[in-house]
Amino acid sequence: MEKIFYVDDGTLSECLVHAKKSDIKNISELDMDNVVQVVTILFKMVLKLDFIDKDSELFEYGDSIQAMKLMNLIEKYLGVNVTISDIFLNPSAKTLASFLINKKDNFYIARVCDFLLNEGGK
């Protein structure tokens, strides 16, 4: 399933360009696993890894510089503002995804996850 997340340069940007307003669903309709998959992809991008377990902590492989890069990618691709403290308190893809879902400004998470998981592979 991960093949649908990547474009030629390894980013998610092209998927966002092609996302339409009709692709947007309420975040409560998303399966937690879908959001975890998207956050795991962002972890892999930051850490330059081919694989990382959803329960592995960012700081097992990186440091505060990677945390800042992750913070920026979350803002860029998901449109959600997070702080370094948020990442330190939620250091795995699984815990960070849960945190992001519970944030009030999670509109873009629904948009991106829905598009990537339902439209991106077609």
mmCIF file with all atom_site columns, C-alpha atoms in Angstrom:
data_model
loop_
_atom_site.group_PDB
_atom_site.id
_atom_site.type_symbol
_atom_site.label_atom_id
_atom_site.label_alt_id
_atom_site.label_comp_id
_atom_site.label_asym_id
_atom_site.label_entity_id
_atom_site.label_seq_id
_atom_site.pdbx_PDB_ins_code
_atom_site.Cartn_x
_atom_site.Cartn_y
_atom_site.Cartn_z
_atom_site.occupancy
_atom_site.B_iso_or_equiv
_atom_site.pdbx_formal_charge
_atom_site.auth_seq_id
_atom_site.auth_comp_id
_atom_site.auth_asym_id
_atom_site.auth_atom_id
_atom_site.pdbx_PDB_model_num
ATOM 1   C CA . MET A 1 1   ? 0.000   0.000  0.000  1.00 0.00 ? 1   MET A CA 1
ATOM 2   C CA . GLU A 1 2   ? 2.916   2.388  0.586  1.00 0.00 ? 2   GLU A CA 1
ATOM 3   C CA . LYS A 1 3   ? 3.585   2.781  -3.133 1.00 0.00 ? 3   LYS A CA 1
ATOM 4   C CA . ILE A 1 4   ? 0.685   5.196  -3.398 1.00 0.00 ? 4   ILE A CA 1
ATOM 5   C CA . PHE A 1 5   ? 2.341   7.674  -1.048 1.00 0.00 ? 5   PHE A CA 1
ATOM 6   C CA . TYR A 1 6   ? 5.370   8.423  -3.165 1.00 0.00 ? 6   TYR A CA 1
ATOM 7   C CA . VAL A 1 7   ? 5.905   10.498 -6.268 1.00 0.00 ? 7   VAL A CA 1
ATOM 8   C CA . ASP A 1 8   ? 9.115   10.624 -8.301 1.00 0.00 ? 8   ASP A CA 1
ATOM 9   C CA . ASP A 1 9   ? 11.011  12.861 -5.884 1.00 0.00 ? 9   ASP A CA 1
ATOM 10  C CA . GLY A 1 10  ? 9.911   10.850 -2.829 1.00 0.00 ? 10  GLY A CA 1
ATOM 11  C CA . THR A 1 11  ? 7.613   13.545 -1.459 1.00 0.00 ? 11  THR A CA 1
ATOM 12  C CA . LEU A 1 12  ? 3.899   13.885 -0.966 1.00 0.00 ? 12  LEU A CA 1
ATOM 13  C CA . SER A 1 13  ? 3.612   17.291 -2.658 1.00 0.00 ? 13  SER A CA 1
ATOM 14  C CA . GLU A 1 14  ? 2.168   16.116 -5.974 1.00 0.00 ? 14  GLU A CA 1
ATOM 15  C CA . CYS A 1 15  ? -0.602  14.288 -4.152 1.00 0.00 ? 15  CYS A CA 1
ATOM 16  C CA . LEU A 1 16  ? -1.599  17.510 -2.413 1.00 0.00 ? 16  LEU A CA 1
ATOM 17  C CA . VAL A 1 17  ? -1.677  19.426 -5.684 1.00 0.00 ? 17  VAL A CA 1
ATOM 18  C CA . HIS A 1 18  ? -4.171  16.955 -7.136 1.00 0.00 ? 18  HIS A CA 1
ATOM 19  C CA . ALA A 1 19  ? -6.367  16.666 -4.041 1.00 0.00 ? 19  ALA A CA 1
ATOM 20  C CA . LYS A 1 20  ? -9.836  18.060 -4.601 1.00 0.00 ? 20  LYS A CA 1
ATOM 21  C CA . LYS A 1 21  ? -12.272 19.493 -2.105 1.00 0.00 ? 21  LYS A CA 1
ATOM 22  C CA . SER A 1 22  ? -14.510 16.501 -2.819 1.00 0.00 ? 22  SER A CA 1
ATOM 23  C CA . ASP A 1 23  ? -11.756 14.238 -1.425 1.00 0.00 ? 23  ASP A CA 1
ATOM 24  C CA . ILE A 1 24  ? -12.174 15.721 2.046  1.00 0.00 ? 24  ILE A CA 1
ATOM 25  C CA . LYS A 1 25  ? -13.821 13.621 4.733  1.00 0.00 ? 25  LYS A CA 1
ATOM 26  C CA . ASN A 1 26  ? -14.412 14.230 8.377  1.00 0.00 ? 26  ASN A CA 1
ATOM 27  C CA . ILE A 1 27  ? -11.387 13.134 10.387 1.00 0.00 ? 27  ILE A CA 1
ATOM 28  C CA . SER A 1 28  ? -13.637 10.938 12.537 1.00 0.00 ? 28  SER A CA 1
ATOM 29  C CA . GLU A 1 29  ? -14.355 8.794  9.459  1.00 0.00 ? 29  GLU A CA 1
ATOM 30  C CA . LEU A 1 30  ? -10.696 7.903  9.072  1.00 0.00 ? 30  LEU A CA 1
ATOM 31  C CA . ASP A 1 31  ? -9.239  4.750  10.455 1.00 0.00 ? 31  ASP A CA 1
ATOM 32  C CA . MET A 1 32  ? -6.419  5.475  12.908 1.00 0.00 ? 32  MET A CA 1
ATOM 33  C CA . ASP A 1 33  ? -4.211  3.125  10.876 1.00 0.00 ? 33  ASP A CA 1
ATOM 34  C CA . ASN A 1 34  ? -4.554  5.413  7.836  1.00 0.00 ? 34  ASN A CA 1
ATOM 35  C CA . VAL A 1 35  ? -3.240  8.399  9.762  1.00 0.00 ? 35  VAL A CA 1
ATOM 36  C CA . VAL A 1 36  ? -0.438  6.291  11.256 1.00 0.00 ? 36  VAL A CA 1
ATOM 37  C CA . GLN A 1 37  ? 0.601   5.256  7.723  1.00 0.00 ? 37  GLN A CA 1
ATOM 38  C CA . VAL A 1 38  ? 0.855   8.870  6.599  1.00 0.00 ? 38  VAL A CA 1
ATOM 39  C CA . VAL A 1 39  ? 2.838   9.912  9.692  1.00 0.00 ? 39  VAL A CA 1
ATOM 40  C CA . THR A 1 40  ? 5.124   6.886  9.259  1.00 0.00 ? 40  THR A CA 1
ATOM 41  C CA . ILE A 1 41  ? 5.883   8.035  5.715  1.00 0.00 ? 41  ILE A CA 1
ATOM 42  C CA . LEU A 1 42  ? 6.856   11.459 7.076  1.00 0.00 ? 42  LEU A CA 1
ATOM 43  C CA . PHE A 1 43  ? 9.123   9.767  9.647  1.00 0.00 ? 43  PHE A CA 1
ATOM 44  C CA . LYS A 1 44  ? 10.813  7.787  6.861  1.00 0.00 ? 44  LYS A CA 1
ATOM 45  C CA . MET A 1 45  ? 11.282  10.940 4.796  1.00 0.00 ? 45  MET A CA 1
ATOM 46  C CA . VAL A 1 46  ? 12.920  12.803 7.686  1.00 0.00 ? 46  VAL A CA 1
ATOM 47  C CA . LEU A 1 47  ? 15.106  9.904  8.770  1.00 0.00 ? 47  LEU A CA 1
ATOM 48  C CA . LYS A 1 48  ? 15.900  8.770  5.210  1.00 0.00 ? 48  LYS A CA 1
ATOM 49  C CA . LEU A 1 49  ? 14.943  5.188  6.059  1.00 0.00 ? 49  LEU A CA 1
ATOM 50  C CA . ASP A 1 50  ? 13.235  2.588  3.902  1.00 0.00 ? 50  ASP A CA 1
ATOM 51  C CA . PHE A 1 51  ? 11.413  1.139  6.909  1.00 0.00 ? 51  PHE A CA 1
ATOM 52  C CA . ILE A 1 52  ? 10.471  2.271  10.383 1.00 0.00 ? 52  ILE A CA 1
ATOM 53  C CA . ASP A 1 53  ? 8.024   0.575  12.720 1.00 0.00 ? 53  ASP A CA 1
ATOM 54  C CA . LYS A 1 54  ? 5.031   2.669  13.769 1.00 0.00 ? 54  LYS A CA 1
ATOM 55  C CA . ASP A 1 55  ? 6.001   2.122  17.420 1.00 0.00 ? 55  ASP A CA 1
ATOM 56  C CA . SER A 1 56  ? 9.663   3.100  16.985 1.00 0.00 ? 56  SER A CA 1
ATOM 57  C CA . GLU A 1 57  ? 10.567  6.447  18.464 1.00 0.00 ? 57  GLU A CA 1
ATOM 58  C CA . LEU A 1 58  ? 12.014  9.192  16.299 1.00 0.00 ? 58  LEU A CA 1
ATOM 59  C CA . PHE A 1 59  ? 14.862  9.678  18.751 1.00 0.00 ? 59  PHE A CA 1
ATOM 60  C CA . GLU A 1 60  ? 16.049  6.086  18.350 1.00 0.00 ? 60  GLU A CA 1
ATOM 61  C CA . TYR A 1 61  ? 17.207  7.131  14.868 1.00 0.00 ? 61  TYR A CA 1
ATOM 62  C CA . GLY A 1 62  ? 17.457  10.917 14.952 1.00 0.00 ? 62  GLY A CA 1
ATOM 63  C CA . ASP A 1 63  ? 17.784  13.976 17.128 1.00 0.00 ? 63  ASP A CA 1
ATOM 64  C CA . SER A 1 64  ? 16.197  17.389 17.639 1.00 0.00 ? 64  SER A CA 1
ATOM 65  C CA . ILE A 1 65  ? 17.190  18.455 14.122 1.00 0.00 ? 65  ILE A CA 1
ATOM 66  C CA . GLN A 1 66  ? 15.117  15.620 12.652 1.00 0.00 ? 66  GLN A CA 1
ATOM 67  C CA . ALA A 1 67  ? 12.303  16.549 15.051 1.00 0.00 ? 67  ALA A CA 1
ATOM 68  C CA . MET A 1 68  ? 12.341  20.082 13.630 1.00 0.00 ? 68  MET A CA 1
ATOM 69  C CA . LYS A 1 69  ? 12.301  18.690 10.086 1.00 0.00 ? 69  LYS A CA 1
ATOM 70  C CA . LEU A 1 70  ? 9.357   16.464 11.012 1.00 0.00 ? 70  LEU A CA 1
ATOM 71  C CA . MET A 1 71  ? 7.570   19.449 12.520 1.00 0.00 ? 71  MET A CA 1
ATOM 72  C CA . ASN A 1 72  ? 8.030   21.336 9.241  1.00 0.00 ? 72  ASN A CA 1
ATOM 73  C CA . LEU A 1 73  ? 6.827   18.396 7.110  1.00 0.00 ? 73  LEU A CA 1
ATOM 74  C CA . ILE A 1 74  ? 3.704   18.007 9.230  1.00 0.00 ? 74  ILE A CA 1
ATOM 75  C CA . GLU A 1 75  ? 2.961   21.695 8.727  1.00 0.00 ? 75  GLU A CA 1
ATOM 76  C CA . LYS A 1 76  ? 3.755   21.552 5.007  1.00 0.00 ? 76  LYS A CA 1
ATOM 77  C CA . TYR A 1 77  ? 1.896   18.385 4.074  1.00 0.00 ? 77  TYR A CA 1
ATOM 78  C CA . LEU A 1 78  ? -0.810  18.094 6.713  1.00 0.00 ? 78  LEU A CA 1
ATOM 79  C CA . GLY A 1 79  ? -1.401  21.764 7.472  1.00 0.00 ? 79  GLY A CA 1
ATOM 80  C CA . VAL A 1 80  ? -1.219  21.161 11.215 1.00 0.00 ? 80  VAL A CA 1
ATOM 81  C CA . ASN A 1 81  ? 0.914   23.278 13.517 1.00 0.00 ? 81  ASN A CA 1
ATOM 82  C CA . VAL A 1 82  ? 2.904   21.239 16.011 1.00 0.00 ? 82  VAL A CA 1
ATOM 83  C CA . THR A 1 83  ? 5.700   22.199 18.348 1.00 0.00 ? 83  THR A CA 1
ATOM 84  C CA . ILE A 1 84  ? 8.948   20.465 19.126 1.00 0.00 ? 84  ILE A CA 1
ATOM 85  C CA . SER A 1 85  ? 7.460   19.673 22.540 1.00 0.00 ? 85  SER A CA 1
ATOM 86  C CA . ASP A 1 86  ? 4.529   17.919 20.831 1.00 0.00 ? 86  ASP A CA 1
ATOM 87  C CA . ILE A 1 87  ? 6.988   15.686 18.986 1.00 0.00 ? 87  ILE A CA 1
ATOM 88  C CA . PHE A 1 88  ? 9.066   14.994 22.103 1.00 0.00 ? 88  PHE A CA 1
ATOM 89  C CA . LEU A 1 89  ? 5.888   14.025 23.981 1.00 0.00 ? 89  LEU A CA 1
ATOM 90  C CA . ASN A 1 90  ? 4.620   11.884 21.063 1.00 0.00 ? 90  ASN A CA 1
ATOM 91  C CA . PRO A 1 91  ? 7.826   10.415 19.612 1.00 0.00 ? 91  PRO A CA 1
ATOM 92  C CA . SER A 1 92  ? 6.458   7.458  17.617 1.00 0.00 ? 92  SER A CA 1
ATOM 93  C CA . ALA A 1 93  ? 4.390   7.574  14.436 1.00 0.00 ? 93  ALA A CA 1
ATOM 94  C CA . LYS A 1 94  ? 1.541   5.912  16.319 1.00 0.00 ? 94  LYS A CA 1
ATOM 95  C CA . THR A 1 95  ? 1.492   8.330  19.260 1.00 0.00 ? 95  THR A CA 1
ATOM 96  C CA . LEU A 1 96  ? 2.022   11.365 17.039 1.00 0.00 ? 96  LEU A CA 1
ATOM 97  C CA . ALA A 1 97  ? -0.822  10.315 14.728 1.00 0.00 ? 97  ALA A CA 1
ATOM 98  C CA . SER A 1 98  ? -3.137  10.002 17.729 1.00 0.00 ? 98  SER A CA 1
ATOM 99  C CA . PHE A 1 99  ? -2.061  13.445 18.924 1.00 0.00 ? 99  PHE A CA 1
ATOM 100 C CA . LEU A 1 100 ? -2.655  14.977 15.478 1.00 0.00 ? 100 LEU A CA 1
ATOM 101 C CA . ILE A 1 101 ? -6.128  13.471 15.177 1.00 0.00 ? 101 ILE A CA 1
ATOM 102 C CA . ASN A 1 102 ? -7.074  15.026 18.502 1.00 0.00 ? 102 ASN A CA 1
ATOM 103 C CA . LYS A 1 103 ? -5.886  18.516 17.550 1.00 0.00 ? 103 LYS A CA 1
ATOM 104 C CA . LYS A 1 104 ? -8.555  21.013 16.605 1.00 0.00 ? 104 LYS A CA 1
ATOM 105 C CA . ASP A 1 105 ? -6.785  22.111 13.417 1.00 0.00 ? 105 ASP A CA 1
ATOM 106 C CA . ASN A 1 106 ? -6.765  18.659 11.819 1.00 0.00 ? 106 ASN A CA 1
ATOM 107 C CA . PHE A 1 107 ? -8.775  19.483 8.672  1.00 0.00 ? 107 PHE A CA 1
ATOM 108 C CA . TYR A 1 108 ? -5.880  18.771 6.322  1.00 0.00 ? 108 TYR A CA 1
ATOM 109 C CA . ILE A 1 109 ? -5.067  15.424 7.878  1.00 0.00 ? 109 ILE A CA 1
ATOM 110 C CA . ALA A 1 110 ? -8.454  14.188 6.712  1.00 0.00 ? 110 ALA A CA 1
ATOM 111 C CA . ARG A 1 111 ? -7.855  15.627 3.261  1.00 0.00 ? 111 ARG A CA 1
ATOM 112 C CA . VAL A 1 112 ? -4.392  14.171 2.823  1.00 0.00 ? 112 VAL A CA 1
ATOM 113 C CA . CYS A 1 113 ? -5.139  10.762 4.316  1.00 0.00 ? 113 CYS A CA 1
ATOM 114 C CA . ASP A 1 114 ? -8.312  10.363 2.318  1.00 0.00 ? 114 ASP A CA 1
ATOM 115 C CA . PHE A 1 115 ? -6.635  11.358 -0.916 1.00 0.00 ? 115 PHE A CA 1
ATOM 116 C CA . LEU A 1 116 ? -3.516  9.268  -0.406 1.00 0.00 ? 116 LEU A CA 1
ATOM 117 C CA . LEU A 1 117 ? -5.339  6.148  0.653  1.00 0.00 ? 117 LEU A CA 1
ATOM 118 C CA . ASN A 1 118 ? -8.305  6.296  -1.713 1.00 0.00 ? 118 ASN A CA 1
ATOM 119 C CA . GLU A 1 119 ? -7.364  8.359  -4.768 1.00 0.00 ? 119 GLU A CA 1
ATOM 120 C CA . GLY A 1 120 ? -3.551  8.428  -4.799 1.00 0.00 ? 120 GLY A CA 1
ATOM 121 C CA . GLY A 1 121 ? -3.091  4.888  -6.063 1.00 0.00 ? 121 GLY A CA 1
ATOM 122 C CA . LYS A 1 122 ? -5.384  5.162  -9.067 1.00 0.00 ? 122 LYS A CA 1
#
